[in-house]
Every structure is written in structure tokens, then in C-alpha cells.
mmCIF file of the C-alpha atoms, coordinates in Angstrom:
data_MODEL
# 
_entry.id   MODEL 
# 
loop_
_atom_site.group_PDB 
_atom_site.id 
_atom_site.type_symbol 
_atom_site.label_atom_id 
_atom_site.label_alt_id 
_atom_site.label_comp_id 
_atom_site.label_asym_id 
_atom_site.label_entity_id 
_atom_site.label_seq_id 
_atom_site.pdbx_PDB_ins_code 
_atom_site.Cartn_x 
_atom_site.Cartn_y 
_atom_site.Cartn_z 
_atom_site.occupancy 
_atom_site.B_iso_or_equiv 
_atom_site.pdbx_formal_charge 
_atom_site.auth_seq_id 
_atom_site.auth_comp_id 
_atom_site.auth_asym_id 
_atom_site.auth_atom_id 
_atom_site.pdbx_PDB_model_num 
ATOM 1  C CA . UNK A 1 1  ? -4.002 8.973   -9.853  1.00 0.00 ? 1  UNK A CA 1 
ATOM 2  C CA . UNK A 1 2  ? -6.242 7.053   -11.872 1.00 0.00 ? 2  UNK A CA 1 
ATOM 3  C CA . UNK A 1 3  ? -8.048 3.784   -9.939  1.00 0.00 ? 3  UNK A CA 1 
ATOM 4  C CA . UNK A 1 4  ? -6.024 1.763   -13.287 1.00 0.00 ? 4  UNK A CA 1 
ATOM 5  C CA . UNK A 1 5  ? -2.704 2.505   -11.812 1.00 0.00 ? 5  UNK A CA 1 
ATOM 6  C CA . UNK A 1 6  ? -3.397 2.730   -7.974  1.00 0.00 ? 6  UNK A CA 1 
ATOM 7  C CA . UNK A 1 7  ? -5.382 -1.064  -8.738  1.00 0.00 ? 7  UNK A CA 1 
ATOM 8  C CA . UNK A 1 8  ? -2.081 -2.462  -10.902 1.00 0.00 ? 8  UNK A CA 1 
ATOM 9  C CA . UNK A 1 9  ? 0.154  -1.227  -8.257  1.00 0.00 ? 9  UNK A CA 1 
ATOM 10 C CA . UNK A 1 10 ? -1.576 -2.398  -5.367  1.00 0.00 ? 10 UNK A CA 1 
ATOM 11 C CA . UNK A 1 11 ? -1.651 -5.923  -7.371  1.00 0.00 ? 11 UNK A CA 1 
ATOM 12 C CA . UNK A 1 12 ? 2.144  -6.010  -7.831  1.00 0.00 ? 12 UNK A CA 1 
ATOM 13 C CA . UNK A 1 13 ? 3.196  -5.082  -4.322  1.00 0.00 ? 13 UNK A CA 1 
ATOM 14 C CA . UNK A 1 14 ? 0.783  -7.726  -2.824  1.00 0.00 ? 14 UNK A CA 1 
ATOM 15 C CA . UNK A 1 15 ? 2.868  -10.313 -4.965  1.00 0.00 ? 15 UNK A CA 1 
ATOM 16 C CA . UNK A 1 16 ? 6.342  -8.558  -4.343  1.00 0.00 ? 16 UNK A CA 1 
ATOM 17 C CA . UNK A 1 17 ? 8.548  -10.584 -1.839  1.00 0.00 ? 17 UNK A CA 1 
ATOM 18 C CA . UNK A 1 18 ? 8.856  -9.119  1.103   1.00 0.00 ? 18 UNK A CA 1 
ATOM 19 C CA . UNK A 1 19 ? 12.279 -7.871  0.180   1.00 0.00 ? 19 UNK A CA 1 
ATOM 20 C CA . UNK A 1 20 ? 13.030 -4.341  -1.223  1.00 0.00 ? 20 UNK A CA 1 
ATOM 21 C CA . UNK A 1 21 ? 10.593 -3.072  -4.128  1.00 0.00 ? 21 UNK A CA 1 
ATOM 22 C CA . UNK A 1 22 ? 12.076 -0.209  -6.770  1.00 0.00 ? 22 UNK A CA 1 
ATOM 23 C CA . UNK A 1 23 ? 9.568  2.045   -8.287  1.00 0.00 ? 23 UNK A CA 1 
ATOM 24 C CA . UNK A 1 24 ? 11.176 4.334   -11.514 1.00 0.00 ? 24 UNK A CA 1 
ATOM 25 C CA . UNK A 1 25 ? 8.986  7.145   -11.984 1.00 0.00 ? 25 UNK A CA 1 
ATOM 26 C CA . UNK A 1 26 ? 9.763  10.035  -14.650 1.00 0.00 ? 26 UNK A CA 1 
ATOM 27 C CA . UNK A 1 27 ? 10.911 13.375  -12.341 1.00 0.00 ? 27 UNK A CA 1 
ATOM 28 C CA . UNK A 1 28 ? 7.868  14.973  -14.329 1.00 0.00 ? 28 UNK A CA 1 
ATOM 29 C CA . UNK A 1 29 ? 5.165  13.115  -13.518 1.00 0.00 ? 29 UNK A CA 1 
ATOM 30 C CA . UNK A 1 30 ? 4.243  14.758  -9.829  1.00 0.00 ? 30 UNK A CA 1 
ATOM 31 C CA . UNK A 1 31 ? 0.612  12.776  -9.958  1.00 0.00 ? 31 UNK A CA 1 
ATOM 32 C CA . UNK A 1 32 ? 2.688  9.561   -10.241 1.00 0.00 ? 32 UNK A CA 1 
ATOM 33 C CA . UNK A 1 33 ? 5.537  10.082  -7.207  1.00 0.00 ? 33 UNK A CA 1 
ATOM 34 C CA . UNK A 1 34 ? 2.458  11.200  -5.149  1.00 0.00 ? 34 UNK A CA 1 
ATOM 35 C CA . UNK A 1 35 ? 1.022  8.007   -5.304  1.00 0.00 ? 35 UNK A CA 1 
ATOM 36 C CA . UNK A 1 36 ? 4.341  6.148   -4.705  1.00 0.00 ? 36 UNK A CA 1 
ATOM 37 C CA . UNK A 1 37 ? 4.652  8.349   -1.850  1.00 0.00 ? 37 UNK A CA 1 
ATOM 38 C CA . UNK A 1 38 ? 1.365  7.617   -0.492  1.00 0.00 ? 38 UNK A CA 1 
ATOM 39 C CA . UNK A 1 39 ? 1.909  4.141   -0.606  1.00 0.00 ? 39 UNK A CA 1 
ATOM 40 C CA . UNK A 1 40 ? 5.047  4.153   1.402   1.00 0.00 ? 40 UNK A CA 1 
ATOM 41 C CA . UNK A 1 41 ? 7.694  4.791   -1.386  1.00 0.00 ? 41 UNK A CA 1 
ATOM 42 C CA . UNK A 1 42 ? 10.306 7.246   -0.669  1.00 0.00 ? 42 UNK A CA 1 
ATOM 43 C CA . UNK A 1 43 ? 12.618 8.747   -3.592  1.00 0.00 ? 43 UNK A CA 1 
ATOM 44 C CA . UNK A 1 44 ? 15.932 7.188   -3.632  1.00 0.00 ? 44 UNK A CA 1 
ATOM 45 C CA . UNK A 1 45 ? 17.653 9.103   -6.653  1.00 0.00 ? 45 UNK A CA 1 
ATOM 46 C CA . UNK A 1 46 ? 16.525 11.138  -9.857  1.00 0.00 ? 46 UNK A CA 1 
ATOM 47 C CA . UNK A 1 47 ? 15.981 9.121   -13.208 1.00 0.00 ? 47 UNK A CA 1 
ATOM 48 C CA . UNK A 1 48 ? 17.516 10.973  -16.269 1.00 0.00 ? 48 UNK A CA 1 
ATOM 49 C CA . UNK A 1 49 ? 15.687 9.797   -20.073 1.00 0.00 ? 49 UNK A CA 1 
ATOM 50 C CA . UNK A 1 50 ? 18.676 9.817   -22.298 1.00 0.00 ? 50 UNK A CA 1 
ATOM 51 C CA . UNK A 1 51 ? 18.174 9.604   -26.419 1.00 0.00 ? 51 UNK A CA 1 
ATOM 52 C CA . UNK A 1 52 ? 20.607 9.279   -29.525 1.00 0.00 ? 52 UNK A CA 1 
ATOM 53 C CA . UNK A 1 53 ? 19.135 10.671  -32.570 1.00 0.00 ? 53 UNK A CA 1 
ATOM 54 C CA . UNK A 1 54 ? 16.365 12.475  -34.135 1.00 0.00 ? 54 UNK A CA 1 
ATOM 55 C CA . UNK A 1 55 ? 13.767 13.074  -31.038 1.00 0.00 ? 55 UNK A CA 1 
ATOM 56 C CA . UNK A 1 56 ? 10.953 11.599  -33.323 1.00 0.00 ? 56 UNK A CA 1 
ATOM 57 C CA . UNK A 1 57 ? 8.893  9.995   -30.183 1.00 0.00 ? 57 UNK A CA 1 
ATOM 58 C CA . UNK A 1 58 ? 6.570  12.132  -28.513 1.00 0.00 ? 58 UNK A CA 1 
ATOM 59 C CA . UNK A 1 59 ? 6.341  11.792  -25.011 1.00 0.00 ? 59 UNK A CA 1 
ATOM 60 C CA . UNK A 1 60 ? 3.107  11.961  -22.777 1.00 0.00 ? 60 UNK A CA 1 
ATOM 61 C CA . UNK A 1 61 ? 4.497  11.850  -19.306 1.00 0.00 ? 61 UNK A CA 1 
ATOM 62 C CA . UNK A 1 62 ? 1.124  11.962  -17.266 1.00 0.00 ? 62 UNK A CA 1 
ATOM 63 C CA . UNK A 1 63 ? -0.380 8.491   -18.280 1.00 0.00 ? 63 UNK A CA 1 
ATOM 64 C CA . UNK A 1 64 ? 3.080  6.420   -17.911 1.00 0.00 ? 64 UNK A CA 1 
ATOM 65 C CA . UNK A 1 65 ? 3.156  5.873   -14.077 1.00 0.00 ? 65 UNK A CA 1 
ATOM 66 C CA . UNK A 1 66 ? 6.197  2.980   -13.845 1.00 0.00 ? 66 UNK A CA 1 
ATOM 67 C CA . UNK A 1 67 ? 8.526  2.512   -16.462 1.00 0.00 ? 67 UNK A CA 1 
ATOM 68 C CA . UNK A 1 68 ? 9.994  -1.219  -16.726 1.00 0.00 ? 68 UNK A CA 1 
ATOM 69 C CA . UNK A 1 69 ? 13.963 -2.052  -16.616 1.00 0.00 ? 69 UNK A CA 1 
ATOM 70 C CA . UNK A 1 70 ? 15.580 -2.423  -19.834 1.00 0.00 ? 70 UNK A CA 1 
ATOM 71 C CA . UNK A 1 71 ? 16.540 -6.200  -18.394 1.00 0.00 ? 71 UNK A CA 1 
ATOM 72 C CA . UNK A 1 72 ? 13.551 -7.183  -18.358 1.00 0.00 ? 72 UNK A CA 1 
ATOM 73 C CA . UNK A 1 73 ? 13.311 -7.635  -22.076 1.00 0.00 ? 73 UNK A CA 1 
# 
């Protein structure tokens, strides 16, 4: 994991209430769920990336370790 992402992380769970935290990490990033696992996390269910259309995004998996929630905005 890169000292970026284990920093960031850190960061957000220090401001986190105290309640319940969700982490969505792609199934394919191992480096990723290792860290979440190392910090505590434990894997709840699997997360499925769905598309319509042309696949005309290329994915790189390793460097993306939290996607957001489409409610945030």
C-alpha cells in the first residue's frame, strides 16, 4: 500500500464517528483489501462494476484504493 493511501485513510477514520465505517474496495485490488484488513476492516459482501455501452474507459484497478458512493455527488 502506498504511505498516500494508508495516510488518507488513517485521516478519515480518525474523523469518522464512532459509529459503523463502510469501505468499497474493487474485488481486484488484493493490495487495497489487505490494507482494509489490516486496519480492522472485515469484508461484508462483494462489489460488482456494472456498465451500459461501449467499454471506452480503461480501468487501472491498483491505484484506486476506495471508491466514493454515487450519493455523494
Amino acid at each position: 500500500e502506498s504511505d498516500g493511501a494508508r495516510t488518507l485513510v488513517t485521516s478519515l477514520l480518525n474523523q469518522a464517528d464512532s459509529g459503523s465505517v463502510l469501505w468499497d474496495i474493487l474485488d481486484e485490488n488484493e493490495p487495497a483489501a489487505a490494507a482494509a484488513r489490516r486496519l480492522g476492516f472485515t469484508p461484508l459482501r462483494s462489489l460488482t462494476r456494472m456498465r451500459l455501452g461501449p467499454d471506452s474507459v480503461v480501468s487501472q484497478v491498483g491505484p484506486q484504493y476506495a471508491i466514493a458512493d454515487p450519493a455523494i455527488g
